[in-house]
Coordinates of C-alpha atoms and ligand atoms in Angstrom, one line a residue:
Chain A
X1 CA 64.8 -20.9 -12.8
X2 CA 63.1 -24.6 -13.9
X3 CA 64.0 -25.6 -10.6
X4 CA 61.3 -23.4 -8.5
X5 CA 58.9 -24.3 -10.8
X6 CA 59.5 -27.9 -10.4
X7 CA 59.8 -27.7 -6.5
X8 CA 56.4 -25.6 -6.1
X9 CA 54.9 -28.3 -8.7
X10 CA 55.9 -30.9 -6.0
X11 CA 55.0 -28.7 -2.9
X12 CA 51.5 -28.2 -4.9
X13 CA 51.2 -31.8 -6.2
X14 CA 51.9 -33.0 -2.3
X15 CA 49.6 -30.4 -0.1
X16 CA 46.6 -30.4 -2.5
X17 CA 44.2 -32.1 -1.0
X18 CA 45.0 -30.5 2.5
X19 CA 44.0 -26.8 0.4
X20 CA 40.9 -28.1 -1.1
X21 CA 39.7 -29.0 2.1
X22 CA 41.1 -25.5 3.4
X23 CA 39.3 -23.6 0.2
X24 CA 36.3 -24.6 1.3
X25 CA 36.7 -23.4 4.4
X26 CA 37.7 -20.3 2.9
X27 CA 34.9 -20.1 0.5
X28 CA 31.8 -20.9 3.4
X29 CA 34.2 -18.0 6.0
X30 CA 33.8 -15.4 3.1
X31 CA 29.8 -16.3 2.3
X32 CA 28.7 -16.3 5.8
X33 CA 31.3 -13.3 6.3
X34 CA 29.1 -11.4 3.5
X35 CA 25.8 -12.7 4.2
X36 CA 25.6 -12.0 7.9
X37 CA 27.6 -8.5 6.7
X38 CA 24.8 -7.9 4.3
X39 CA 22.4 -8.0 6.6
X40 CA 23.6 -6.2 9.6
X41 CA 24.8 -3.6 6.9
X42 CA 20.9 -3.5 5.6
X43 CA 20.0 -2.8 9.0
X44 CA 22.6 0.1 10.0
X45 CA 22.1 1.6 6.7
X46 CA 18.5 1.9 7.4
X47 CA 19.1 3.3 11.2
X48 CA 21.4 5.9 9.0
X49 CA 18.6 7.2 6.7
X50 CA 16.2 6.5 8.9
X51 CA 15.8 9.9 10.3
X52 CA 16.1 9.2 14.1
X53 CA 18.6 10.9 15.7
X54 CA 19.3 7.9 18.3
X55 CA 19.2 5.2 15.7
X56 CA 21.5 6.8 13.8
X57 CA 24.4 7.8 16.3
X58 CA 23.8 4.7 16.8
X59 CA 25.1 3.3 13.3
X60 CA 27.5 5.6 13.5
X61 CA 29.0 4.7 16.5
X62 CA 29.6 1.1 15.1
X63 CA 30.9 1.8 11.6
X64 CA 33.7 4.1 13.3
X65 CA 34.6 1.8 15.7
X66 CA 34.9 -1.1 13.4
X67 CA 36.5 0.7 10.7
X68 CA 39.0 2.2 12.6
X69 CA 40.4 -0.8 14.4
X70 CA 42.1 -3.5 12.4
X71 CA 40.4 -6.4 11.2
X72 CA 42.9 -8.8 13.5
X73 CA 42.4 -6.5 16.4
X74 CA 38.4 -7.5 16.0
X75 CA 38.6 -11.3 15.5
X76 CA 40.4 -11.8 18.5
X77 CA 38.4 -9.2 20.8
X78 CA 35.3 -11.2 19.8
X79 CA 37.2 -14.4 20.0
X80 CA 37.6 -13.9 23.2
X81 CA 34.2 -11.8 23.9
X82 CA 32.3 -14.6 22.3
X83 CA 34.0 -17.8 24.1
X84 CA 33.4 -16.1 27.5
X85 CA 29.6 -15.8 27.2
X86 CA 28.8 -19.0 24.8
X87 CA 31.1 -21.9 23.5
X88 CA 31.5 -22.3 19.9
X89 CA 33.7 -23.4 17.2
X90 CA 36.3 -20.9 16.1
X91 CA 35.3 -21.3 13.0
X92 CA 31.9 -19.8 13.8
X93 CA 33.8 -17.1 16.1
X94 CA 36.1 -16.2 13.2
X95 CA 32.8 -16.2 10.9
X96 CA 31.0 -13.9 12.9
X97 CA 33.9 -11.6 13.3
X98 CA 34.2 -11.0 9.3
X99 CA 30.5 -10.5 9.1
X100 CA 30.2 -8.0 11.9
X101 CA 33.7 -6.7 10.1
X102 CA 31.6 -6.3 6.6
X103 CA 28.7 -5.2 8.2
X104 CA 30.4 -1.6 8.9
X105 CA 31.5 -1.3 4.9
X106 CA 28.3 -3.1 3.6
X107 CA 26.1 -0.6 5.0
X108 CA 28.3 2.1 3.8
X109 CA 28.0 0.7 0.4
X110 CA 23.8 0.5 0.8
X111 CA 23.7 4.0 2.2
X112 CA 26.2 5.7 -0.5
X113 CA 23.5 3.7 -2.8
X114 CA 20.3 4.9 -1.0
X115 CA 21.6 8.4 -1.2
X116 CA 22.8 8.6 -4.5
X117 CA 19.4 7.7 -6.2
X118 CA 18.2 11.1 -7.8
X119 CA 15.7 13.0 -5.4
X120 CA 13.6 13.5 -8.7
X121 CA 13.0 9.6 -8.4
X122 CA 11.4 10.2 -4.7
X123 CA 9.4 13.2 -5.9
X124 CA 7.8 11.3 -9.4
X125 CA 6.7 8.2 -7.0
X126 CA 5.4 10.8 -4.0
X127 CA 3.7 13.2 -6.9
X128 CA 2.1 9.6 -8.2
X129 CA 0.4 9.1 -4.8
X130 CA 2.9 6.9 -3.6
X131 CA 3.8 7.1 0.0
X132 CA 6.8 6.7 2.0
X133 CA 7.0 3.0 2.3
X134 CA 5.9 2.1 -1.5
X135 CA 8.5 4.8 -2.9
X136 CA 11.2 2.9 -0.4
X137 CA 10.6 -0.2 -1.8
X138 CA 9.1 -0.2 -5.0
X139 CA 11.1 2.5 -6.5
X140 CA 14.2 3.8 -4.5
X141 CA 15.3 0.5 -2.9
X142 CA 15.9 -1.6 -6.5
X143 CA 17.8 0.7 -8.2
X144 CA 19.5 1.4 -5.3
X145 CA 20.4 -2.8 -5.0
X146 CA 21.2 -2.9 -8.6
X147 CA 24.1 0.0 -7.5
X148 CA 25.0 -1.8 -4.6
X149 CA 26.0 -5.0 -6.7
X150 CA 29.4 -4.0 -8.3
X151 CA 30.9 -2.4 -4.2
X152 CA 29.2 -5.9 -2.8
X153 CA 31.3 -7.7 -5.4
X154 CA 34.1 -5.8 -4.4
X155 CA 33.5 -6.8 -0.8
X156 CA 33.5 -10.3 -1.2
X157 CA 36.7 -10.2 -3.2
X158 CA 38.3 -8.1 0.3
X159 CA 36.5 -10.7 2.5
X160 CA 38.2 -13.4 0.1
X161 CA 41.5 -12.3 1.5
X162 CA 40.6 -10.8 4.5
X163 CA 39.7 -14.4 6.3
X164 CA 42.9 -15.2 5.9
X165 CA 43.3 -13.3 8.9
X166 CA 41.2 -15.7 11.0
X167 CA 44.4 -18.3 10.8
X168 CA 44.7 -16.4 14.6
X169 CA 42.5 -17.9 16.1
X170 CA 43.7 -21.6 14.3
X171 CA 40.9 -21.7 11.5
X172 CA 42.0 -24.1 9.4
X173 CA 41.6 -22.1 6.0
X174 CA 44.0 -21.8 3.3
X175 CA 46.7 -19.4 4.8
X176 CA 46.6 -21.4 8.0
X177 CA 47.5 -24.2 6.3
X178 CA 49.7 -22.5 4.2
X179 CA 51.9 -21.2 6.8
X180 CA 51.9 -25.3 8.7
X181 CA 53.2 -26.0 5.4
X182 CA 56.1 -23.5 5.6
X183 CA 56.6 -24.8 9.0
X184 CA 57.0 -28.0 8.0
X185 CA 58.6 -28.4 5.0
X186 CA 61.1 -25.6 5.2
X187 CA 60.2 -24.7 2.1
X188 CA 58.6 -21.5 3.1
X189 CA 59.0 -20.0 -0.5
X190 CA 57.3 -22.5 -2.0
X191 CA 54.4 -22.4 0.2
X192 CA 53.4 -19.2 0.5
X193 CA 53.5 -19.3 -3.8
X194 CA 51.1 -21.8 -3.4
X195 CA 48.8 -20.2 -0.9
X196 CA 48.9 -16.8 -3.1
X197 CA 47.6 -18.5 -6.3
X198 CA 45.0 -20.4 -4.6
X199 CA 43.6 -17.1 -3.3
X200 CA 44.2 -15.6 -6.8
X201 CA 42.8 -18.1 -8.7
X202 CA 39.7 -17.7 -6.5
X203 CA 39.6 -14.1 -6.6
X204 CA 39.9 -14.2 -10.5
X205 CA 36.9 -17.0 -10.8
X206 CA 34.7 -14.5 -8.5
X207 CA 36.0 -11.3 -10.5
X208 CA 35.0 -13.0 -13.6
X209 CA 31.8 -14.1 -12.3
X210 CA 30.9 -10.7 -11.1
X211 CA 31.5 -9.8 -14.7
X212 CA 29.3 -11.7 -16.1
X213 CA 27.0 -10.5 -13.7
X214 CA 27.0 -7.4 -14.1
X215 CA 26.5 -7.1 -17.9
X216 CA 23.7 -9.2 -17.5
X217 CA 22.0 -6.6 -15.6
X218 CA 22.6 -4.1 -18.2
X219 CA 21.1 -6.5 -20.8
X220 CA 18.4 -6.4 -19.2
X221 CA 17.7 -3.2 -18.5
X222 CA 18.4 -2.0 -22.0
Chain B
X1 CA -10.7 23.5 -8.9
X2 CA -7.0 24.5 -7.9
X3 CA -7.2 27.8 -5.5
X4 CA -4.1 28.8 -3.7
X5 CA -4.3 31.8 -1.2
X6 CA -1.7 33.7 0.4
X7 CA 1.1 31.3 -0.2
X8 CA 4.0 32.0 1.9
X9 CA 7.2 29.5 1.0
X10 CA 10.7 30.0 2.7
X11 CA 14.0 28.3 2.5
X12 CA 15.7 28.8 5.6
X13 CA 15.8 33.1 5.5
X14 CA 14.9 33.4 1.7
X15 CA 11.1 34.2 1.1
X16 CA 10.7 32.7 -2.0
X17 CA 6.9 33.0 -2.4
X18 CA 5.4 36.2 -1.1
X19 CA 1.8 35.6 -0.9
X20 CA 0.7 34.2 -4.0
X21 CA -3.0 34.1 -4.6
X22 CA -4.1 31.9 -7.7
X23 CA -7.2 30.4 -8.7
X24 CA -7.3 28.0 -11.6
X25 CA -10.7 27.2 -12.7
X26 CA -12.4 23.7 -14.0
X27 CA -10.7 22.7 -17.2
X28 CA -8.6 26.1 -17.4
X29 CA -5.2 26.0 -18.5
X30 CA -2.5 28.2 -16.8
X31 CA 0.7 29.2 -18.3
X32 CA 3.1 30.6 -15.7
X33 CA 6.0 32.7 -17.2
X34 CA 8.5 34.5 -15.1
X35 CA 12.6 34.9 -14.7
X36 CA 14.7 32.2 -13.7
X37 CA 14.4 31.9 -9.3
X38 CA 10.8 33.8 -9.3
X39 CA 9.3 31.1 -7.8
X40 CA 7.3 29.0 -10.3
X41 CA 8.8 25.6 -9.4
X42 CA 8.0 25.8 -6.0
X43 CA 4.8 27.2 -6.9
X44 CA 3.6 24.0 -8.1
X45 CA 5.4 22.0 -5.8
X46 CA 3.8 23.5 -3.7
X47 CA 0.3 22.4 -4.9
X48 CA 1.6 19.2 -5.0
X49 CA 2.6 19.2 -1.8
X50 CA 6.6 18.5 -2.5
X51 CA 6.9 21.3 -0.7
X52 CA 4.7 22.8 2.8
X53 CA 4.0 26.1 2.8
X54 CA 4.0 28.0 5.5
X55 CA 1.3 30.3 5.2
X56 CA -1.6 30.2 3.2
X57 CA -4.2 28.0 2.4
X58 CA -4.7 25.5 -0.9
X59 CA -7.6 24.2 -1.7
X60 CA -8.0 21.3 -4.2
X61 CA -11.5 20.2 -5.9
X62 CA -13.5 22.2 -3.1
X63 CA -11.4 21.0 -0.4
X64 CA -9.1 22.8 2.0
X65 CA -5.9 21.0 2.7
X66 CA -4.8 20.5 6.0
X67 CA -1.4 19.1 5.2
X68 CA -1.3 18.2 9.6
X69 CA -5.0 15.8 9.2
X70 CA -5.0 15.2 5.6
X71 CA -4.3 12.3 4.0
X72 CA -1.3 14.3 1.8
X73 CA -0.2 10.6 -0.3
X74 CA -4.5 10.8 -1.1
X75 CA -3.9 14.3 -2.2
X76 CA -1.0 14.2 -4.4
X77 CA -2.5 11.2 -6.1
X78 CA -5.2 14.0 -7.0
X79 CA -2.7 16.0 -8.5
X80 CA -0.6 15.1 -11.3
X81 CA 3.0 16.5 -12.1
X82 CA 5.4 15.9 -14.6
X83 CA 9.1 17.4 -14.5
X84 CA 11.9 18.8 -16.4
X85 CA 13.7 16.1 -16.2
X86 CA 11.3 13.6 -16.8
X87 CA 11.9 11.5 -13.5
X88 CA 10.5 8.0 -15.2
X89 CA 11.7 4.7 -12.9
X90 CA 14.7 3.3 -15.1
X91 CA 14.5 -0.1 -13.3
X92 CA 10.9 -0.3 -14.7
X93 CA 9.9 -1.0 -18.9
X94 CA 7.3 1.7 -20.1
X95 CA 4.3 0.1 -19.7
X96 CA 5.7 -0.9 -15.8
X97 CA 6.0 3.0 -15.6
X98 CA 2.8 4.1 -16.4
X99 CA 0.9 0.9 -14.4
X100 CA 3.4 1.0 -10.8
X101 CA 0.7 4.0 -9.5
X102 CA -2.4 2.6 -10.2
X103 CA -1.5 -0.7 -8.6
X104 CA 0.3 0.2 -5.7
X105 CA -1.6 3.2 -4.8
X106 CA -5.1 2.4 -6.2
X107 CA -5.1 -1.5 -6.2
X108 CA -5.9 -1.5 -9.7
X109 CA -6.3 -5.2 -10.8
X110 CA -2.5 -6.2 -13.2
X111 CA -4.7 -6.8 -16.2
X112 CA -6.5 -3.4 -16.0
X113 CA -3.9 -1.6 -15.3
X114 CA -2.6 -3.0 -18.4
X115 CA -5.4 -2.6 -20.7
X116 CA -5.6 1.7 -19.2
X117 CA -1.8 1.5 -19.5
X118 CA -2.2 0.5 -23.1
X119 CA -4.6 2.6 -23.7
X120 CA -2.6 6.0 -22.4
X121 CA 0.4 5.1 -24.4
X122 CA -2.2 5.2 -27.7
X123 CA -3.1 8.5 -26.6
X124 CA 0.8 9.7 -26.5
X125 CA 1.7 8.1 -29.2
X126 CA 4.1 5.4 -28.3
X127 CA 2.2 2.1 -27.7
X128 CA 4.7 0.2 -29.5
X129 CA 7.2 1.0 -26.6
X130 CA 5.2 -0.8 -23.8
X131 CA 7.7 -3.1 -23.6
X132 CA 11.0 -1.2 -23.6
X133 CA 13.3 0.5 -20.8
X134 CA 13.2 4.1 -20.5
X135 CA 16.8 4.5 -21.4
X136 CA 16.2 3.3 -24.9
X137 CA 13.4 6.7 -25.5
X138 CA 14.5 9.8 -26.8
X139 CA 13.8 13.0 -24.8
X140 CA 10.5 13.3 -26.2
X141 CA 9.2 9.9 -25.7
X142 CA 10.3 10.2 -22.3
X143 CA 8.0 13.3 -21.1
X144 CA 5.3 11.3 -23.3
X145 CA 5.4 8.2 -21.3
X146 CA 5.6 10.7 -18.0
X147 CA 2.5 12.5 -18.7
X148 CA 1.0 8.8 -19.4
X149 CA 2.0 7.8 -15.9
X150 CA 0.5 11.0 -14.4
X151 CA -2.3 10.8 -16.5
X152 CA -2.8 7.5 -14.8
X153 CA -3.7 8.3 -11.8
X154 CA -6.7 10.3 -13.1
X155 CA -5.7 13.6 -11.8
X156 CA -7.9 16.7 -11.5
X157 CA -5.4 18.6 -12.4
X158 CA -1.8 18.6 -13.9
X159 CA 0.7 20.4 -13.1
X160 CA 3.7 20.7 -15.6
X161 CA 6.8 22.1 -14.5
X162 CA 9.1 22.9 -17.7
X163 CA 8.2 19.7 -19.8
X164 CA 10.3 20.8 -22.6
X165 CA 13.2 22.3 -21.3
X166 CA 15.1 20.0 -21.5
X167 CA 14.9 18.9 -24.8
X168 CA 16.3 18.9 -28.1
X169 CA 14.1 21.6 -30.1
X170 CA 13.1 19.7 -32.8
X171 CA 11.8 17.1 -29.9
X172 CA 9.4 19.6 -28.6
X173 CA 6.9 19.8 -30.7
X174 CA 5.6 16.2 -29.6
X175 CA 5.3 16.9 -26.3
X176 CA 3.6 20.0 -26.6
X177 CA 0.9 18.3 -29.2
X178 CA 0.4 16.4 -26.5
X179 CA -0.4 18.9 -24.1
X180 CA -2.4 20.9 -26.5
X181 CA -4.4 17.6 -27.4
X182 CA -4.7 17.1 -23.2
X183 CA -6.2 21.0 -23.1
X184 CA -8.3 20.1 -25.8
X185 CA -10.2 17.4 -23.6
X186 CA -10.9 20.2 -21.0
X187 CA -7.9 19.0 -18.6
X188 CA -7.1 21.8 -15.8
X189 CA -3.4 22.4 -16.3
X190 CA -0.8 24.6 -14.8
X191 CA 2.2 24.6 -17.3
X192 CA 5.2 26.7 -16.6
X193 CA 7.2 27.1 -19.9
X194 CA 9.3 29.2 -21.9
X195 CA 7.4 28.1 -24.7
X196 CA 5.2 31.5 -26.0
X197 CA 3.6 30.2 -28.8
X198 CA 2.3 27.2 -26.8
X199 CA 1.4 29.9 -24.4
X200 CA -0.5 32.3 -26.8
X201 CA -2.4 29.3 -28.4
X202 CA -3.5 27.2 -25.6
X203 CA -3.5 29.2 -22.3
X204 CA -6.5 30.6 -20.9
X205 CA -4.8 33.0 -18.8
X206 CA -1.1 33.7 -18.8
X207 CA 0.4 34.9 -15.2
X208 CA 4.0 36.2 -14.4
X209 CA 5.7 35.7 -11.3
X210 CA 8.3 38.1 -10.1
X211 CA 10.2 37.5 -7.2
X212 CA 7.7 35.4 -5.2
X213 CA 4.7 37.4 -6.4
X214 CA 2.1 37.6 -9.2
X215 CA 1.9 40.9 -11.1
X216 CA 0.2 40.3 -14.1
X217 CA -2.7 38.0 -15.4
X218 CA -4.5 38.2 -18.3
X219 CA -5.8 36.0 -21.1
X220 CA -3.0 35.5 -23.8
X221 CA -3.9 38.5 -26.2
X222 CA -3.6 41.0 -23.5
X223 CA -0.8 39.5 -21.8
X224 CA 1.4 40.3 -24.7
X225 CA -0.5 43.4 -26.0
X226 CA -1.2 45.3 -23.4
X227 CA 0.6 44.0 -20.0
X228 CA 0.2 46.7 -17.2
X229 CA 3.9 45.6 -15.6
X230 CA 6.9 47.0 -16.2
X231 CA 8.6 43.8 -15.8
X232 CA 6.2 42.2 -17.7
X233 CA 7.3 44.0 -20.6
X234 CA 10.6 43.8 -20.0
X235 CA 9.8 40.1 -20.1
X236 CA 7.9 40.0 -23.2
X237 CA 10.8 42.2 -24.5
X238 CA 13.0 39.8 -23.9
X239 CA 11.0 36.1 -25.1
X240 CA 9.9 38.3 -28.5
Ligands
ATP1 N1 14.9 23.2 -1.7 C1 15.3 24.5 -1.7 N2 16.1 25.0 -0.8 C2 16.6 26.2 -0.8 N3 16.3 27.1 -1.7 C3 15.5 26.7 -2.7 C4 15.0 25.4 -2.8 N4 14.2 25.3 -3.9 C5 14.3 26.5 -4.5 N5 15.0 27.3 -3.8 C6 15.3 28.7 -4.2 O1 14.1 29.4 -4.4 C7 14.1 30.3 -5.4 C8 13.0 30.0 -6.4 O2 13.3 28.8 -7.0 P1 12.3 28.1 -8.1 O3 12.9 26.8 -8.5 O4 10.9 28.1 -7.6 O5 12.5 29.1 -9.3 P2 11.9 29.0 -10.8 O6 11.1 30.2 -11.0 O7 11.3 27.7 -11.0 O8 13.3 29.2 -11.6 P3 13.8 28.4 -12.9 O9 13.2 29.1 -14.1 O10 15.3 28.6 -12.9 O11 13.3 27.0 -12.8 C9 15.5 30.2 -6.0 O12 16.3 31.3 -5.5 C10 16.0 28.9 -5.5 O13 17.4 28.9 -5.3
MG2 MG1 11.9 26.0 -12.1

């Protein structure tokens, strides 16, 4: 038993620079993964509750398209899509693929958010003199952002993991590398060990962050 | 200052208001009384404009609304309403609750807004709270601060729809002083409640809705002494 530990010491001791470089990677696929998804998903959830028939079939066309099809299935049909229209690295190809991924669950989380404010909010601000827009924004939309925080949490951790999946178009983020590593060293064991506590570890730091987060917002409020 | 005629309200198939006619006069304060699904919340919802009728005609401080031309955010603001539930913004401290209105909708300068905001919380009792989030109020501090934030806006008229339902008894008392105290200074009010001895003391006129319509009004002695409905004293049966 010793002896795994000390072989994965030496496998981590020797690749370690390599899955810094990778983490970062990682870490700027899963922020612009969630930041493009944020947005898109902001905009589809408004075409959902905006009240338009077209705008929302829309939306809804898109969120059952992308969430029935798997993740892998997308990165290399835009892959592919993208590099016939317009060159670009497949790091930005496997970027955009995650965001317009999350976009689909992201507005999902702001609709389910929207929606689940109490109508007696909407009805105070409208009674006030308040009128569509001001209610929307003043009232409905921050509490429904303050609800949205724990699910968009949630979402980076899955985007965390998911970009993994990118390796398939030869991004060079952590599992990439991870699997080279296996390759090469035919010590396949040892590296996948490795790759799976670098993404715990970063999915712990982010969990814990989220944490503190969180509770911060109900200090405040209380 | 508040005359509704011939209000017609469906949902879908069910007639819920069958051609109500009420007229509430300057400074006159209403108590509506009636079983549970007669049709006083969307009475005043109604007035408020929550809810369109679909026949009829309201007309609001001398003006007949036309909910298709008229400005109906302008109107509401004209007409204040506090609910049941109390429906104060959680993501907002007291004094935030009671000052959102007046600057969004009347582009009341921060620091005035403050000063009335200060000013209305006096008047309910809980200037000491300005600063704290609506979860940290009891029941009765809530609908205090809520009638402060309609009060706000300067209504004509208020409309309360069961202020003190849903509180603990012995929390009820302090919202109903405050009522009483907003009577006093001549507010027109509309107050549906369950609450008789609010009723007898402070009503002008009491009114009881049965299934959508009104059959009886009177002023608070005859309403319980001599009602003319059957169901009415059935009701008053029932409350006494
Ligand atoms: N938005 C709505 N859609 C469909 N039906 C409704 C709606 N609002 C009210 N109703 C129905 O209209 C009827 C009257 O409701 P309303 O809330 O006005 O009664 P109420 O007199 O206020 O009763 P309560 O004492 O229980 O508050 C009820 O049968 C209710 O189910
Ligand atoms: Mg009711």
């Amino acid at each position: 038993m010793p002896e795994i530990f000390v072989t994965v010491y030496d496998v981590f001791m020797r690749t370690y620079p390599g899955f810094l470089e990778a983490t970062v990677v990682t870490l700027q696929l899963t922020a612009i993964g969630v930041i493009l998804g944020t947005v898109i998903g902001l905009v589809f959830a408004l075409m959902k509750i905006s009240g338009s028939k077209i705008l929302q079939t829309i939306a809804n066309i898109y969120i059952t398209i992308i969430r029935g099809t798997p993740l892998i299935v997308q990165i290399m049909f835009l892959y592919f899509g993208i590099v016939e229209i317009y060159t670009m690295s497949n790091f930005w190809a496997g970027a955009i693929a995650l965001g317009v991924h999350n976009g689909a669950y992201i507005a999902e989380i702001f609709r389910g958010s929207i929606q689940g404010i109490d109508p007696g909010q909407r009805e105070a601000s409208m009674s006030l003199g308040m009128d569509r827009r001001q209610t929307m924004s003043r009232i409905v939309f921050p509490q429904a952002l303050r609800r949205s925080i724990p699910p968009l949490g949630n979402q980076f951790i899955i985007t965390l993991k998911d970009s993994s999946l990118v390796y398939i178009i030869g991004v060079a983020e952590i599992f990439s590398l991870g699997n080279r590593e296996a390759a090469q060293s035919y010590q396949p064991f040892e590296s996948f060990l490795v790759v799976a506590l670098y993404y715990l570890v970063l999915v712990m730091i982010f969990t814990f962050l989220l944490r503190l987060y969180e509770n911060k917002l109900d200090v405040d409020r209380a | 200052m508040i005359i509704g005629e011939n209000i017609h309200k469906s949902f879908g198939d069910l007639e819920v208001l069958k051609g109500v006619d009420l007229h509430v006069k300057p400074q006159e304060v209403v108590v509506l009384v009636g079983v549970s699904g007669s049709g006083k919340s969307t009475l005043l919802r109604c007035f408020n404009f929550l809810e369109m009728i679909n026949e009829g005609k309201i007309t609001i401080d001398g003006h007949t609304v036309n909910p298709k031309k008229d400005n109906l955010t302008k109107i509401r603001a004209e007409v204040g309403m506090v609910f049941q539930h109390f429906n104060l913004f959680p993501h907002k401290t007291v004094l935030e609750n009671v000052i959102e209105a007046p600057i969004t909708v009347k582009k009341m300068k921060k620091e005035e807004a403050k000063k009335l905001g200060a000013e209305l919380l006096k008047k309910v009792g809980l200037e000491d709270k300005a600063n704290v989030y609506p979860s940290k109020l009891s029941g009765g501090q809530k609908q205090r601060v809520a009638i402060a934030r309609s009060l706000a806006m300067q209504p004509k008229v208020m409309l309360f729809d069961e202020p003190t339902s849903a509180l603990d008894p012995e929390l009820v008392g302090e919202v109903l002083q405050v009522m009483k105290q907003l009577a006093e200074e001549g507010m027109t009010m509309v107050v549906v409640t369950h609450e008789m001895k609010f009723a007898k003391e402070v009503a002008d006129r009491i009114i009881m809705i049965d299934e959508g319509r009104i059959i009886e009004s009177a002023d608070p002695k005859n309403f319980f002494e001599n009602p003319q409905n059957e169901r009415t004293k059935q009701f008053i049966q029932l409350v006494e």
